[in-house]
Amino acid sequence: MYDLLIRDGRVVDGTGNPWFRADIAVKDGSIAAVGRIEDKAERVIDAEGLYVAPGFIDAHCHADFTVLDPGNPRDFKLRQGITTECAGQCGESAAPVNPDTLDLLKAYVAFEAPVDGVLSWGWRTFDDYLRELESFDLPTNFVPMVGHGTVRIDAMGFENRPPTEAELARMKSTVREAMEAGAFGLSVGLAYAPGDYAASDEVIELAKVSAACGGMFGTHMRDYSDRIFESLEESFAVGRQAKLPVVISHIGVHGEANVGKIGAVLDTIERARGEGLEVTTDVYPLAAGTTLRLLLPHWVSEGSLEELFRRLRDPDQRSRMKDAMVAETARIAADTAVSRWDEIRLARVLSEPNRDFQGLTIAEISRRKGTDPETTVMDLVLEERCQATMYRIFRQTEDLAAAVVHPLTMIETDAMGFVEGNPSIGQYGSFPRVLGYYVRETKLLRLEEAVRKMTSYAARTMGLARKGVLREGADADITVFDLDNVSAALDGNQCYPRGIEYVAVNGQVVVDRGRHEGAMAGRVIRKERARRPISKR
């Protein structure tokens, strides 16, 4: 007898091939059979009129900390059909941890972490952290990356300079430890401090360690506006010199002056592939979230936290910051500064006085406070001690559509996973948005191609051999959806999508008729090819 039998569904197997009608049987967490199945099962799901696909794979997210919050329902990924997520992105991972720089690391990741007091912070090495995860009930399968920013903070804090020989050796050692523990690669956030403080040669040296362990290189590039082509070339140089696959995070072009350039950007990536570089990319179809601190000039973050806060209190330094922020707005926007501040929303703060601002744009908050947007940002970063989070909802443009439907893009949420305040709508509906808007409404994507982008393509890129396809022997991660009704909620707060009917993770049904009753069946996935005995520092 099987554990689970999904009968008479339209199977979209993840390969890109046309759907076919079949039953799917599950036993002991794996797919036991695909076809016409007469045997009995403990649980039978009637999927007539529904589509059955591999569980969706979130190619890029920031769930490293919120999955450790037992007070968080952690159901928002499952209820949009996601069964596996790749975290540790943009240079931000939970380990390694150096007690001497822990306060800097906490501030660095505060925008994506639970409120103070929830996390133990008892881990030190990457293996320690993965063991901590393995002791928790996880909603999804967790694929870890090690972050360059975290590694740099471990070795040299927020120093804006090249590393010494000893510091670089320490960074290489911690990357190697992470890879040996099971990390899937090295990620960088070169648009953020302290990632922005690193020259290309530092990144290349660390990427070589990832390559030696069979890992990949994921990059949030230095610039996505008028310097995007230079940023692409830097990314390609890392891949070529370190000899490893490259994933360009959240492909897109920012700024009104750059509208229409996405085709040239994607062509540039295709040319690099034509020259032999294994480079792929991912895209968020709805919204992107990050720290409000990102809007400050990067020099503001140099040194200790107290130095940062002192600068934010100093009138002369604030004037210098404001000038730099005004210049940056002018660089990435062709019309007026107001357009930029009307698109950036405050997602979460931790102090009571600022909670009424959650969900408002920076422009709206500035009008309420009677301040200019630059001053509003500086005040909020200071008052929230770097713990304020923002997000930007992307307008539906031809450029965004071109990125989403391109064959080289995987789908991501970029979600951080907190539920306080006003979380990004992408956290709740990125994958249903692809099915509802791009497949059903506009027909810009074939259903089978959309599912491939959300399943087997991401699995192949990450090296997940048993995921992303519906075939005998694969892990039983399965999403069943109603294509006629699937859609993302585009307004409101913490709004779940429609049309995701059933989700199974490792063979266990965790979403049943669209509802999640608390079942957690996810696992930490360690990269087997990278694993060796753990070296201790």
mmCIF file of N, CA, C and O in Angstrom, residues 90-92 108 148-150 152-153 156-162 187-200 202-203 219-223 227 231 234 294 296-302 328 331:
data_model
loop_
_atom_site.group_PDB
_atom_site.id
_atom_site.type_symbol
_atom_site.label_atom_id
_atom_site.label_comp_id
_atom_site.label_asym_id
_atom_site.label_seq_id
_atom_site.Cartn_x
_atom_site.Cartn_y
_atom_site.Cartn_z
ATOM 1 N N CYS A 90 22.920 37.052 -1.204
ATOM 2 C CA CYS A 90 23.340 38.463 -1.164
ATOM 3 C C CYS A 90 24.451 38.700 -0.146
ATOM 4 O O CYS A 90 24.569 39.806 0.416
ATOM 5 N N GLY A 91 25.263 37.679 0.123
ATOM 6 C CA GLY A 91 26.365 37.832 1.070
ATOM 7 C C GLY A 91 25.961 37.683 2.512
ATOM 8 O O GLY A 91 26.807 37.818 3.399
ATOM 9 N N GLU A 92 24.681 37.380 2.781
ATOM 10 C CA GLU A 92 24.147 37.389 4.144
ATOM 11 C C GLU A 92 23.800 35.972 4.584
ATOM 12 O O GLU A 92 22.747 35.451 4.246
ATOM 13 N N TYR A 108 23.994 43.781 10.801
ATOM 14 C CA TYR A 108 24.050 43.521 9.359
ATOM 15 C C TYR A 108 22.812 42.750 8.889
ATOM 16 O O TYR A 108 22.269 43.018 7.812
ATOM 17 N N HIS A 148 29.466 36.086 1.701
ATOM 18 C CA HIS A 148 30.742 36.813 1.771
ATOM 19 C C HIS A 148 30.708 37.912 2.825
ATOM 20 O O HIS A 148 31.693 38.134 3.544
ATOM 21 N N GLY A 149 29.585 38.645 2.942
ATOM 22 C CA GLY A 149 29.507 39.712 3.936
ATOM 23 C C GLY A 149 29.692 39.179 5.340
ATOM 24 O O GLY A 149 30.421 39.767 6.157
ATOM 25 N N THR A 150 29.044 38.050 5.651
ATOM 26 C CA THR A 150 29.184 37.434 6.965
ATOM 27 C C THR A 150 30.611 36.955 7.191
ATOM 28 O O THR A 150 31.167 37.121 8.286
ATOM 29 N N ARG A 152 33.293 38.187 5.817
ATOM 30 C CA ARG A 152 34.164 39.363 5.963
ATOM 31 C C ARG A 152 34.023 39.970 7.359
ATOM 32 O O ARG A 152 35.011 40.392 7.974
ATOM 33 N N ILE A 153 32.792 40.031 7.869
ATOM 34 C CA ILE A 153 32.581 40.552 9.220
ATOM 35 C C ILE A 153 33.303 39.671 10.240
ATOM 36 O O ILE A 153 33.908 40.171 11.197
ATOM 37 N N MET A 156 37.107 40.742 9.666
ATOM 38 C CA MET A 156 37.602 42.118 9.756
ATOM 39 C C MET A 156 36.517 43.157 9.996
ATOM 40 O O MET A 156 36.735 44.348 9.770
ATOM 41 N N GLY A 157 35.357 42.719 10.484
ATOM 42 C CA GLY A 157 34.314 43.670 10.812
ATOM 43 C C GLY A 157 33.858 44.464 9.607
ATOM 44 O O GLY A 157 33.733 43.931 8.504
ATOM 45 N N PHE A 158 33.626 45.753 9.812
ATOM 46 C CA PHE A 158 33.183 46.643 8.742
ATOM 47 C C PHE A 158 34.316 47.571 8.296
ATOM 48 O O PHE A 158 34.085 48.736 7.980
ATOM 49 N N GLU A 159 35.523 47.039 8.234
ATOM 50 C CA GLU A 159 36.667 47.836 7.784
ATOM 51 C C GLU A 159 36.600 48.009 6.270
ATOM 52 O O GLU A 159 36.494 47.034 5.534
ATOM 53 N N ASN A 160 36.703 49.256 5.832
ATOM 54 C CA ASN A 160 36.648 49.559 4.394
ATOM 55 C C ASN A 160 38.067 49.643 3.844
ATOM 56 O O ASN A 160 38.623 50.716 3.641
ATOM 57 N N ARG A 161 38.641 48.474 3.615
ATOM 58 C CA ARG A 161 40.001 48.366 3.110
ATOM 59 C C ARG A 161 40.216 46.946 2.619
ATOM 60 O O ARG A 161 39.415 46.043 2.926
ATOM 61 N N PRO A 162 41.288 46.699 1.865
ATOM 62 C CA PRO A 162 41.597 45.323 1.487
ATOM 63 C C PRO A 162 41.987 44.512 2.723
ATOM 64 O O PRO A 162 42.531 45.055 3.688
ATOM 65 N N SER A 187 27.882 33.317 -1.805
ATOM 66 C CA SER A 187 27.074 34.436 -2.303
ATOM 67 C C SER A 187 27.732 35.750 -1.904
ATOM 68 O O SER A 187 28.424 35.828 -0.885
ATOM 69 N N VAL A 188 27.514 36.765 -2.724
ATOM 70 C CA VAL A 188 28.033 38.095 -2.412
ATOM 71 C C VAL A 188 26.917 39.119 -2.570
ATOM 72 O O VAL A 188 26.001 38.948 -3.368
ATOM 73 N N GLY A 189 27.034 40.190 -1.792
ATOM 74 C CA GLY A 189 26.148 41.342 -1.922
ATOM 75 C C GLY A 189 27.003 42.566 -2.137
ATOM 76 O O GLY A 189 27.347 43.282 -1.184
ATOM 77 N N LEU A 190 27.394 42.814 -3.372
ATOM 78 C CA LEU A 190 28.367 43.863 -3.674
ATOM 79 C C LEU A 190 27.739 45.243 -3.752
ATOM 80 O O LEU A 190 28.447 46.232 -3.935
ATOM 81 N N ALA A 191 26.422 45.327 -3.586
ATOM 82 C CA ALA A 191 25.760 46.625 -3.505
ATOM 83 C C ALA A 191 25.602 47.075 -2.062
ATOM 84 O O ALA A 191 25.077 48.156 -1.801
ATOM 85 N N TYR A 192 26.028 46.249 -1.108
ATOM 86 C CA TYR A 192 25.873 46.512 0.319
ATOM 87 C C TYR A 192 27.246 46.683 0.968
ATOM 88 O O TYR A 192 28.230 46.088 0.526
ATOM 89 N N ALA A 193 27.295 47.426 2.068
ATOM 90 C CA ALA A 193 28.449 47.339 2.961
ATOM 91 C C ALA A 193 28.237 46.120 3.865
ATOM 92 O O ALA A 193 27.110 45.864 4.293
ATOM 93 N N PRO A 194 29.292 45.291 4.118
ATOM 94 C CA PRO A 194 30.683 45.488 3.725
ATOM 95 C C PRO A 194 31.069 44.849 2.397
ATOM 96 O O PRO A 194 32.228 44.907 2.015
ATOM 97 N N GLY A 195 30.114 44.210 1.689
ATOM 98 C CA GLY A 195 30.470 43.595 0.414
ATOM 99 C C GLY A 195 31.057 44.589 -0.563
ATOM 100 O O GLY A 195 32.000 44.281 -1.304
ATOM 101 N N ASP A 196 30.512 45.801 -0.544
ATOM 102 C CA ASP A 196 30.980 46.845 -1.443
ATOM 103 C C ASP A 196 32.425 47.249 -1.175
ATOM 104 O O ASP A 196 33.084 47.823 -2.036
ATOM 105 N N TYR A 197 32.926 46.947 0.029
ATOM 106 C CA TYR A 197 34.304 47.312 0.372
ATOM 107 C C TYR A 197 35.323 46.382 -0.281
ATOM 108 O O TYR A 197 36.519 46.661 -0.267
ATOM 109 N N ALA A 198 34.850 45.257 -0.817
ATOM 110 C CA ALA A 198 35.749 44.244 -1.368
ATOM 111 C C ALA A 198 36.032 44.500 -2.840
ATOM 112 O O ALA A 198 35.122 44.761 -3.621
ATOM 113 N N ALA A 199 37.291 44.413 -3.229
ATOM 114 C CA ALA A 199 37.671 44.479 -4.638
ATOM 115 C C ALA A 199 37.426 43.124 -5.293
ATOM 116 O O ALA A 199 37.256 42.101 -4.618
ATOM 117 N N SER A 200 37.443 43.125 -6.609
ATOM 118 C CA SER A 200 37.164 41.890 -7.342
ATOM 119 C C SER A 200 38.136 40.774 -7.006
ATOM 120 O O SER A 200 37.746 39.599 -6.932
ATOM 121 N N GLU A 202 39.575 40.015 -4.228
ATOM 122 C CA GLU A 202 39.180 39.346 -2.981
ATOM 123 C C GLU A 202 38.047 38.359 -3.248
ATOM 124 O O GLU A 202 38.084 37.213 -2.778
ATOM 125 N N VAL A 203 37.059 38.791 -4.000
ATOM 126 C CA VAL A 203 35.919 37.931 -4.306
ATOM 127 C C VAL A 203 36.378 36.710 -5.097
ATOM 128 O O VAL A 203 35.943 35.578 -4.842
ATOM 129 N N THR A 219 25.598 36.172 -7.085
ATOM 130 C CA THR A 219 25.981 37.560 -6.889
ATOM 131 C C THR A 219 24.822 38.538 -7.010
ATOM 132 O O THR A 219 24.136 38.585 -8.030
ATOM 133 N N HIS A 220 24.607 39.296 -5.937
ATOM 134 C CA HIS A 220 23.863 40.552 -6.015
ATOM 135 C C HIS A 220 24.900 41.571 -6.443
ATOM 136 O O HIS A 220 25.783 41.947 -5.672
ATOM 137 N N MET A 221 24.823 42.027 -7.680
ATOM 138 C CA MET A 221 25.904 42.789 -8.294
ATOM 139 C C MET A 221 26.037 44.191 -7.686
ATOM 140 O O MET A 221 25.174 44.669 -6.955
ATOM 141 N N ARG A 222 27.117 44.855 -8.044
ATOM 142 C CA ARG A 222 27.373 46.196 -7.499
ATOM 143 C C ARG A 222 26.350 47.217 -7.969
ATOM 144 O O ARG A 222 26.031 48.154 -7.244
ATOM 145 N N ASP A 223 25.827 47.039 -9.178
ATOM 146 C CA ASP A 223 24.927 48.067 -9.703
ATOM 147 C C ASP A 223 23.968 47.436 -10.709
ATOM 148 O O ASP A 223 24.350 46.539 -11.472
ATOM 149 N N ARG A 227 25.345 51.343 -14.460
ATOM 150 C CA ARG A 227 26.613 50.605 -14.472
ATOM 151 C C ARG A 227 26.383 49.087 -14.477
ATOM 152 O O ARG A 227 27.255 48.325 -14.081
ATOM 153 N N SER A 231 28.976 45.757 -14.067
ATOM 154 C CA SER A 231 28.742 44.788 -12.997
ATOM 155 C C SER A 231 28.635 43.370 -13.556
ATOM 156 O O SER A 231 29.128 42.418 -12.943
ATOM 157 N N GLU A 234 32.131 42.133 -14.264
ATOM 158 C CA GLU A 234 32.810 41.715 -13.037
ATOM 159 C C GLU A 234 32.346 40.325 -12.627
ATOM 160 O O GLU A 234 33.155 39.477 -12.227
ATOM 161 N N LEU A 294 20.498 50.248 3.366
ATOM 162 C CA LEU A 294 21.082 50.225 2.025
ATOM 163 C C LEU A 294 21.015 51.590 1.356
ATOM 164 O O LEU A 294 21.845 51.909 0.499
ATOM 165 N N LEU A 296 21.621 54.431 2.618
ATOM 166 C CA LEU A 296 22.680 55.334 3.068
ATOM 167 C C LEU A 296 23.932 55.122 2.230
ATOM 168 O O LEU A 296 24.177 54.023 1.721
ATOM 169 N N PRO A 297 24.778 56.150 2.090
ATOM 170 C CA PRO A 297 26.078 55.932 1.449
ATOM 171 C C PRO A 297 26.851 54.859 2.208
ATOM 172 O O PRO A 297 26.786 54.781 3.442
ATOM 173 N N HIS A 298 27.601 54.036 1.506
ATOM 174 C CA HIS A 298 28.238 52.898 2.143
ATOM 175 C C HIS A 298 29.313 53.295 3.147
ATOM 176 O O HIS A 298 29.581 52.543 4.097
ATOM 177 N N TRP A 299 29.905 54.467 2.975
ATOM 178 C CA TRP A 299 30.941 54.880 3.928
ATOM 179 C C TRP A 299 30.372 55.109 5.326
ATOM 180 O O TRP A 299 31.095 55.060 6.320
ATOM 181 N N VAL A 300 29.066 55.313 5.430
ATOM 182 C CA VAL A 300 28.444 55.555 6.737
ATOM 183 C C VAL A 300 28.596 54.338 7.645
ATOM 184 O O VAL A 300 28.677 54.460 8.867
ATOM 185 N N SER A 301 28.674 53.145 7.069
ATOM 186 C CA SER A 301 28.712 51.910 7.857
ATOM 187 C C SER A 301 30.112 51.491 8.268
ATOM 188 O O SER A 301 30.265 50.476 8.961
ATOM 189 N N GLU A 302 31.133 52.213 7.869
ATOM 190 C CA GLU A 302 32.502 51.811 8.190
ATOM 191 C C GLU A 302 32.723 51.790 9.698
ATOM 192 O O GLU A 302 32.235 52.650 10.433
ATOM 193 N N GLU A 328 22.635 60.097 -5.680
ATOM 194 C CA GLU A 328 22.317 58.726 -6.076
ATOM 195 C C GLU A 328 20.928 58.647 -6.691
ATOM 196 O O GLU A 328 20.714 57.950 -7.684
ATOM 197 N N ARG A 331 21.113 59.832 -10.115
ATOM 198 C CA ARG A 331 21.814 58.900 -11.003
ATOM 199 C C ARG A 331 20.888 57.805 -11.512
ATOM 200 O O ARG A 331 20.979 57.400 -12.674
#
